[in-house]
mmCIF file of C-alpha atoms in Angstrom:
data_model
loop_
_atom_site.group_PDB
_atom_site.id
_atom_site.type_symbol
_atom_site.label_atom_id
_atom_site.label_comp_id
_atom_site.label_asym_id
_atom_site.label_seq_id
_atom_site.Cartn_x
_atom_site.Cartn_y
_atom_site.Cartn_z
ATOM 1 C CA MET A 1 62.143 44.328 3.800
ATOM 2 C CA SER A 2 65.741 45.629 5.121
ATOM 3 C CA ALA A 3 65.779 48.695 7.361
ATOM 4 C CA LEU A 4 68.629 51.098 7.144
ATOM 5 C CA ASP A 5 70.974 51.213 10.413
ATOM 6 C CA ALA A 6 71.131 54.104 12.386
ATOM 7 C CA PRO A 7 74.765 55.337 11.072
ATOM 8 C CA HIS A 8 72.923 55.361 7.596
ATOM 9 C CA ARG A 9 70.166 57.111 8.649
ATOM 10 C CA HIS A 10 72.311 59.962 10.216
ATOM 11 C CA ALA A 11 74.130 60.131 7.310
ATOM 12 C CA VAL A 12 71.303 60.496 5.098
ATOM 13 C CA ALA A 13 69.343 63.159 6.937
ATOM 14 C CA HIS A 14 72.590 65.059 7.174
ATOM 15 C CA ALA A 15 73.067 64.839 3.589
ATOM 16 C CA LEU A 16 69.496 66.041 2.749
ATOM 17 C CA SER A 17 69.658 68.723 4.704
ATOM 18 C CA ALA A 18 71.932 70.752 2.068
ATOM 19 C CA LEU A 19 69.496 69.678 -0.595
ATOM 20 C CA PRO A 20 66.784 71.340 -2.376
ATOM 21 C CA HIS A 21 64.235 68.435 -1.647
ATOM 22 C CA GLN A 22 61.188 68.388 0.587
ATOM 23 C CA VAL A 23 62.194 65.182 2.141
ATOM 24 C CA ASP A 24 61.231 64.636 5.835
ATOM 25 C CA PRO A 25 64.089 63.427 7.958
ATOM 26 C CA LEU A 26 62.129 60.285 9.042
ATOM 27 C CA ALA A 27 61.960 59.040 5.737
ATOM 28 C CA CYS A 28 64.350 55.950 5.158
ATOM 29 C CA ILE A 29 66.294 56.320 2.342
ATOM 30 C CA ASP A 30 69.124 54.289 0.981
ATOM 31 C CA PRO A 31 72.322 56.431 0.386
ATOM 32 C CA ALA A 32 72.519 54.634 -2.957
ATOM 33 C CA VAL A 33 69.187 56.566 -4.029
ATOM 34 C CA ARG A 34 69.705 59.444 -6.338
ATOM 35 C CA LEU A 35 67.183 62.260 -5.461
ATOM 36 C CA PRO A 36 66.343 64.507 -8.148
ATOM 37 C CA PRO A 37 65.000 68.195 -7.878
ATOM 38 C CA ASP A 38 61.313 68.832 -6.541
ATOM 39 C CA VAL A 39 60.713 65.314 -5.050
ATOM 40 C CA VAL A 40 58.601 65.384 -2.058
ATOM 41 C CA ILE A 41 59.289 62.320 0.198
ATOM 42 C CA LYS A 42 56.992 62.003 3.321
ATOM 43 C CA ARG A 43 57.649 60.643 7.176
ATOM 44 C CA GLY A 44 58.036 56.952 7.199
ATOM 45 C CA ALA A 45 58.739 56.256 3.250
ATOM 46 C CA TYR A 46 61.037 53.539 2.626
ATOM 47 C CA LEU A 47 63.319 53.788 -0.113
ATOM 48 C CA PRO A 48 65.799 50.964 -1.054
ATOM 49 C CA ALA A 49 68.819 50.605 -3.184
ATOM 50 C CA GLY A 50 68.175 50.017 -6.958
ATOM 51 C CA LEU A 51 64.996 52.504 -6.656
ATOM 52 C CA VAL A 52 65.087 55.059 -9.696
ATOM 53 C CA LEU A 53 63.222 58.312 -8.964
ATOM 54 C CA GLU A 54 62.943 61.051 -11.428
ATOM 55 C CA ASP A 55 61.938 64.893 -11.176
ATOM 56 C CA GLY A 56 58.593 65.887 -9.664
ATOM 57 C CA CYS A 57 57.608 62.971 -7.776
ATOM 58 C CA TYR A 58 55.560 62.864 -4.685
ATOM 59 C CA ILE A 59 55.958 59.843 -2.195
ATOM 60 C CA GLY A 60 53.319 59.964 0.590
ATOM 61 C CA PRO A 61 53.836 58.826 4.194
ATOM 62 C CA ASN A 62 54.858 55.451 4.861
ATOM 63 C CA VAL A 63 55.107 54.386 1.071
ATOM 64 C CA ALA A 64 57.260 51.110 1.230
ATOM 65 C CA PHE A 65 58.911 49.969 -2.138
ATOM 66 C CA ALA A 66 59.990 46.471 -1.871
ATOM 67 C CA ASP A 67 63.872 45.436 -2.232
ATOM 68 C CA GLY A 68 64.910 43.291 -5.246
ATOM 69 C CA ALA A 69 65.164 44.164 -8.878
ATOM 70 C CA PRO A 70 65.343 47.997 -9.639
ATOM 71 C CA THR A 71 62.319 49.823 -9.629
ATOM 72 C CA VAL A 72 61.563 53.280 -11.654
ATOM 73 C CA VAL A 73 59.160 56.049 -10.831
ATOM 74 C CA ARG A 74 58.921 58.187 -13.872
ATOM 75 C CA LYS A 75 58.710 62.115 -13.716
ATOM 76 C CA GLY A 76 55.705 63.516 -11.901
ATOM 77 C CA VAL A 77 54.447 60.367 -10.416
ATOM 78 C CA ARG A 78 52.137 60.846 -7.212
ATOM 79 C CA ILE A 79 52.096 57.738 -4.657
ATOM 80 C CA GLY A 80 49.828 58.185 -1.536
ATOM 81 C CA ALA A 81 50.138 57.001 1.956
ATOM 82 C CA ASN A 82 50.913 53.493 2.911
ATOM 83 C CA ALA A 83 50.933 52.337 -0.689
ATOM 84 C CA THR A 84 53.217 49.206 -1.309
ATOM 85 C CA VAL A 85 55.129 48.855 -4.513
ATOM 86 C CA GLN A 86 56.539 45.490 -5.756
ATOM 87 C CA ALA A 87 60.262 45.642 -7.050
ATOM 88 C CA GLY A 88 61.221 45.228 -10.455
ATOM 89 C CA ILE A 89 58.262 47.506 -12.198
ATOM 90 C CA THR A 90 57.926 50.695 -13.841
ATOM 91 C CA ILE A 91 55.506 53.598 -12.713
ATOM 92 C CA ALA A 92 55.205 55.518 -15.702
ATOM 93 C CA ALA A 93 54.975 59.563 -16.035
ATOM 94 C CA ARG A 94 52.338 61.447 -14.227
ATOM 95 C CA ALA A 95 50.570 58.432 -12.956
ATOM 96 C CA VAL A 96 48.844 58.399 -9.536
ATOM 97 C CA VAL A 97 49.062 55.371 -6.976
ATOM 98 C CA ARG A 98 46.333 56.218 -4.524
ATOM 99 C CA PRO A 99 46.497 55.591 -0.523
ATOM 100 C CA GLY A 100 47.001 51.865 0.426
ATOM 101 C CA ALA A 101 47.587 50.630 -2.896
ATOM 102 C CA VAL A 102 49.549 47.698 -3.420
ATOM 103 C CA VAL A 103 51.104 47.676 -6.684
ATOM 104 C CA LEU A 104 52.250 44.466 -8.088
ATOM 105 C CA ARG A 105 52.771 45.294 -11.916
ATOM 106 C CA SER A 106 54.060 48.467 -13.989
ATOM 107 C CA VAL A 107 51.502 51.243 -14.246
ATOM 108 C CA PRO A 108 51.160 52.954 -17.780
ATOM 109 C CA PRO A 109 51.155 57.010 -18.288
ATOM 110 C CA GLY A 110 48.662 58.909 -16.558
ATOM 111 C CA ALA A 111 46.917 55.930 -15.462
ATOM 112 C CA ILE A 112 45.206 56.112 -11.833
ATOM 113 C CA VAL A 113 45.521 52.901 -9.714
ATOM 114 C CA GLU A 114 44.087 51.838 -6.345
ATOM 115 C CA GLY A 115 43.321 48.685 -4.405
ATOM 116 C CA ASN A 116 44.899 45.184 -3.346
ATOM 117 C CA PRO A 117 46.295 44.418 -5.993
ATOM 118 C CA ALA A 118 46.431 47.654 -7.460
ATOM 119 C CA ALA A 119 43.887 48.186 -10.656
ATOM 120 C CA ILE A 120 43.572 50.931 -13.285
ATOM 121 C CA VAL A 121 40.233 53.136 -12.199
ATOM 122 C CA GLY A 122 41.093 56.163 -14.275
ATOM 123 C CA TYR A 123 43.226 58.376 -16.216
ATOM 124 C CA VAL A 124 44.848 61.667 -15.302
ATOM 125 C CA ASP A 125 42.977 64.454 -17.254
ATOM 126 C CA ALA A 126 40.505 62.484 -19.046
ATOM 127 C CA ALA A 127 37.320 63.835 -19.282
ATOM 128 C CA ARG A 128 34.955 61.049 -18.009
ATOM 129 C CA ASP A 129 31.406 62.611 -19.036
ATOM 130 C CA PRO A 130 30.704 62.595 -22.608
ATOM 131 C CA ALA A 131 27.103 64.572 -21.827
ATOM 132 C CA CYS A 132 28.996 67.409 -20.128
ATOM 133 C CA ALA A 133 32.372 67.224 -21.954
ATOM 134 C CA LEU A 134 31.401 66.792 -25.585
ATOM 135 C CA GLN A 135 29.426 69.038 -27.816
ATOM 136 C CA SER A 136 26.649 67.537 -29.904
ATOM 137 C CA ALA A 137 25.965 67.943 -33.652
ATOM 138 C CA MET A 138 23.338 66.228 -35.789
ATOM 139 C CA SER A 139 24.963 64.277 -38.928
ATOM 140 C CA PRO A 140 22.710 65.482 -42.145
ATOM 141 C CA ARG A 141 22.123 61.831 -42.594
ATOM 142 C CA GLY A 142 20.453 61.400 -39.337
ATOM 143 C CA PRO A 143 22.862 59.644 -36.542
ATOM 144 C CA LYS A 144 23.796 62.094 -33.764
ATOM 145 C CA VAL A 145 27.804 62.868 -33.693
ATOM 146 C CA GLU A 146 29.633 64.144 -30.749
ATOM 147 C CA ALA A 147 32.887 65.858 -31.418
ATOM 148 C CA THR A 148 35.212 65.431 -28.448
ATOM 149 C CA PRO A 149 37.719 67.592 -26.974
ATOM 150 C CA VAL A 150 40.321 65.078 -28.963
ATOM 151 C CA ARG A 151 41.461 65.850 -32.618
ATOM 152 C CA GLY A 152 39.221 63.876 -34.961
ATOM 153 C CA VAL A 153 37.814 61.614 -32.102
ATOM 154 C CA THR A 154 33.840 61.713 -32.412
ATOM 155 C CA LEU A 155 31.325 59.397 -30.598
ATOM 156 C CA HIS A 156 28.440 58.353 -33.002
ATOM 157 C CA HIS A 157 24.597 57.295 -31.988
ATOM 158 C CA PHE A 158 23.380 55.089 -34.419
ATOM 159 C CA PRO A 159 19.346 54.718 -34.991
ATOM 160 C CA VAL A 160 17.493 52.302 -32.976
ATOM 161 C CA ILE A 161 14.765 50.485 -34.652
ATOM 162 C CA PRO A 162 12.351 48.943 -32.301
ATOM 163 C CA ASP A 163 10.358 45.881 -33.184
ATOM 164 C CA PRO A 164 8.124 43.094 -31.634
ATOM 165 C CA ARG A 165 11.101 40.842 -33.078
ATOM 166 C CA GLY A 166 13.830 42.777 -31.627
ATOM 167 C CA LYS A 167 15.731 45.897 -31.943
ATOM 168 C CA LEU A 168 17.710 46.723 -34.922
ATOM 169 C CA SER A 169 20.498 49.296 -35.027
ATOM 170 C CA VAL A 170 22.609 50.281 -38.628
ATOM 171 C CA GLY A 171 25.290 52.164 -39.942
ATOM 172 C CA GLU A 172 27.062 52.643 -43.183
ATOM 173 C CA PHE A 173 30.577 52.640 -43.735
ATOM 174 C CA GLU A 174 31.948 56.152 -45.630
ATOM 175 C CA ARG A 175 28.553 57.717 -44.743
ATOM 176 C CA GLN A 176 28.116 57.492 -40.763
ATOM 177 C CA ILE A 177 31.483 55.475 -40.272
ATOM 178 C CA PRO A 178 34.162 57.484 -42.127
ATOM 179 C CA PHE A 179 36.107 54.782 -43.993
ATOM 180 C CA THR A 180 35.646 51.325 -45.415
ATOM 181 C CA PRO A 181 37.095 48.681 -43.249
ATOM 182 C CA SER A 182 40.017 46.291 -44.451
ATOM 183 C CA ARG A 183 39.624 43.927 -41.152
ATOM 184 C CA TYR A 184 37.876 43.724 -37.994
ATOM 185 C CA PHE A 185 38.676 41.937 -34.586
ATOM 186 C CA ILE A 186 36.398 41.206 -31.453
ATOM 187 C CA VAL A 187 37.703 41.593 -27.764
ATOM 188 C CA TYR A 188 36.089 39.489 -25.026
ATOM 189 C CA GLY A 189 36.789 37.503 -22.278
ATOM 190 C CA VAL A 190 38.938 40.425 -20.698
ATOM 191 C CA PRO A 191 39.300 40.202 -16.654
ATOM 192 C CA SER A 192 37.970 43.250 -15.275
ATOM 193 C CA ARG A 193 41.055 44.495 -14.325
ATOM 194 C CA GLU A 194 43.118 44.295 -17.501
ATOM 195 C CA VAL A 195 44.057 47.106 -19.934
ATOM 196 C CA ARG A 196 43.990 46.417 -23.392
ATOM 197 C CA GLY A 197 45.095 48.925 -26.465
ATOM 198 C CA GLU A 198 47.887 51.340 -24.782
ATOM 199 C CA HIS A 199 49.190 52.074 -28.471
ATOM 200 C CA ALA A 200 48.582 54.365 -31.424
ATOM 201 C CA HIS A 201 48.677 53.783 -35.514
ATOM 202 C CA HIS A 202 50.446 55.919 -37.861
ATOM 203 C CA ARG A 203 48.069 55.472 -40.727
ATOM 204 C CA CYS A 204 45.278 52.944 -39.435
ATOM 205 C CA GLN A 205 41.551 54.298 -38.419
ATOM 206 C CA GLN A 206 39.206 52.596 -36.015
ATOM 207 C CA PHE A 207 35.826 52.194 -35.054
ATOM 208 C CA LEU A 208 34.671 51.027 -31.669
ATOM 209 C CA ILE A 209 31.227 49.420 -30.795
ATOM 210 C CA CYS A 210 30.753 47.677 -27.912
ATOM 211 C CA LEU A 211 28.175 44.936 -29.042
ATOM 212 C CA ARG A 212 27.357 43.584 -25.282
ATOM 213 C CA GLY A 213 28.253 44.774 -22.048
ATOM 214 C CA SER A 214 30.318 47.801 -21.308
ATOM 215 C CA CYS A 215 33.925 49.025 -21.584
ATOM 216 C CA ALA A 216 35.563 52.298 -21.068
ATOM 217 C CA VAL A 217 38.056 53.884 -23.942
ATOM 218 C CA VAL A 218 40.526 56.507 -23.472
ATOM 219 C CA ALA A 219 41.356 58.684 -26.257
ATOM 220 C CA ASP A 220 44.649 61.066 -26.333
ATOM 221 C CA ASP A 221 45.811 62.820 -28.959
ATOM 222 C CA GLY A 222 49.138 64.298 -26.963
ATOM 223 C CA VAL A 223 47.348 67.160 -26.035
ATOM 224 C CA HIS A 224 43.717 66.481 -24.973
ATOM 225 C CA LYS A 225 42.498 63.214 -23.404
ATOM 226 C CA THR A 226 38.549 62.107 -23.193
ATOM 227 C CA GLU A 227 37.105 59.131 -21.757
ATOM 228 C CA VAL A 228 33.881 57.432 -23.220
ATOM 229 C CA LEU A 229 31.908 54.800 -21.740
ATOM 230 C CA LEU A 230 30.649 52.234 -24.756
ATOM 231 C CA ASP A 231 27.734 50.418 -23.056
ATOM 232 C CA ALA A 232 25.010 49.916 -25.808
ATOM 233 C CA PRO A 233 25.414 48.779 -29.418
ATOM 234 C CA HIS A 234 24.151 51.451 -31.261
ATOM 235 C CA LEU A 235 27.341 53.754 -29.913
ATOM 236 C CA GLY A 236 30.344 53.741 -31.787
ATOM 237 C CA LEU A 237 33.590 55.487 -31.054
ATOM 238 C CA TYR A 238 35.756 56.982 -34.228
ATOM 239 C CA LEU A 239 39.539 57.044 -33.435
ATOM 240 C CA PRO A 240 41.673 58.498 -36.413
ATOM 241 C CA ALA A 241 45.381 57.565 -37.322
ATOM 242 C CA MET A 242 48.106 59.059 -34.555
ATOM 243 C CA THR A 243 45.335 58.424 -31.647
ATOM 244 C CA TRP A 244 46.843 56.838 -28.424
ATOM 245 C CA GLY A 245 43.806 54.528 -27.405
ATOM 246 C CA ILE A 246 43.278 52.391 -24.352
ATOM 247 C CA GLN A 247 40.288 50.220 -23.476
ATOM 248 C CA TYR A 248 39.804 49.337 -19.712
ATOM 249 C CA GLN A 249 37.219 48.406 -17.254
ATOM 250 C CA TYR A 250 35.532 45.713 -19.186
ATOM 251 C CA SER A 251 32.397 44.165 -17.810
ATOM 252 C CA PRO A 252 32.481 40.480 -17.307
ATOM 253 C CA ASP A 253 30.024 39.943 -20.392
ATOM 254 C CA ALA A 254 31.915 42.650 -22.660
ATOM 255 C CA MET A 255 32.305 42.235 -26.362
ATOM 256 C CA LEU A 256 34.193 45.088 -28.150
ATOM 257 C CA MET A 257 33.919 45.038 -32.187
ATOM 258 C CA VAL A 258 36.745 46.956 -33.516
ATOM 259 C CA PHE A 259 36.726 48.027 -37.195
ATOM 260 C CA ALA A 260 40.241 49.019 -38.846
ATOM 261 C CA SER A 261 41.045 50.889 -41.976
ATOM 262 C CA HIS A 262 43.959 48.860 -42.920
ATOM 263 C CA ARG A 263 45.127 45.274 -42.691
ATOM 264 C CA TYR A 264 47.577 44.271 -39.707
ATOM 265 C CA ASP A 265 51.029 45.846 -39.960
ATOM 266 C CA ALA A 266 53.130 45.473 -36.935
ATOM 267 C CA ALA A 267 55.044 48.480 -38.352
ATOM 268 C CA ASP A 268 52.105 50.593 -38.471
ATOM 269 C CA TYR A 269 51.952 50.398 -34.588
ATOM 270 C CA ILE A 270 53.307 53.063 -31.863
ATOM 271 C CA ARG A 271 53.579 51.025 -28.677
ATOM 272 C CA GLU A 272 55.662 53.537 -26.671
ATOM 273 C CA TYR A 273 53.852 56.569 -25.407
ATOM 274 C CA ASP A 274 57.046 58.726 -25.085
ATOM 275 C CA GLU A 275 57.853 57.899 -28.739
ATOM 276 C CA PHE A 276 53.890 58.626 -29.750
ATOM 277 C CA LEU A 277 54.187 62.119 -28.154
ATOM 278 C CA ALA A 278 57.729 62.847 -29.842
ATOM 279 C CA ILE A 279 56.016 61.778 -33.237
ATOM 280 C CA GLY A 280 52.993 64.332 -32.676
ATOM 281 C CA LYS A 281 55.425 67.012 -32.047
ATOM 282 C CA ALA A 282 57.524 66.675 -34.889
ATOM 283 C CA VAL A 283 54.330 66.577 -37.016
ATOM 284 C CA ALA A 284 53.080 69.663 -35.531
ATOM 285 C CA ALA A 285 56.496 71.407 -35.809
#
């Protein structure tokens, strides 16, 4: 990692004094870095040439961005003290990098990362306790269905029938599960720090059941988020169309089955979060 020479540091400090930023004069900032409004940059932070910094970011003390390919830090990102960020990646809007993290790859929107190497440990504004965050209601056909803060997303508790020969859990499509599937897929063998999903569908509905082990699911309608832990085969999560879904924190033995209302169609996927938000706003208008 290179360092700015003394004349450059003096020139940067002088330029910063005339701008409406909260930038510590002992931060080390290359003159080529554009500082947008409302950024906060603390003492000892290192911002090299090629860094793209958007509005409203917080860069904590001694944060270091590696020299090299351009790195992009989107709106509202918060990076804690002593974190290190590899060159050539993007930290998406409103993501949080906790102190001391070593970020080696891009961070998705609203994700919270920590550790070395950094891994996702949560999502901003996602309610994490279904027992507290969700309102329970009994289906007239028996299984309990919990409404979530996210539009149309429901957590289903199917009956468990104990037997000396083994337990049985059952649900019926178009009754407890609100569609007839056209396909299914199973996700397993996922390393614990990996994240899957990170997309929405224009038309396809999904129903998720973790047959073995556990994984966390984040559901997002563009206004509200909730996080649900699927850790038993009698729990199912319904995701209607136009729901941004993320699955992460897979246990080593996790096996997630997903029923889908439509056959695979690449055109049905929305893979960029900003596009998902824009579509949702257009529909609501």
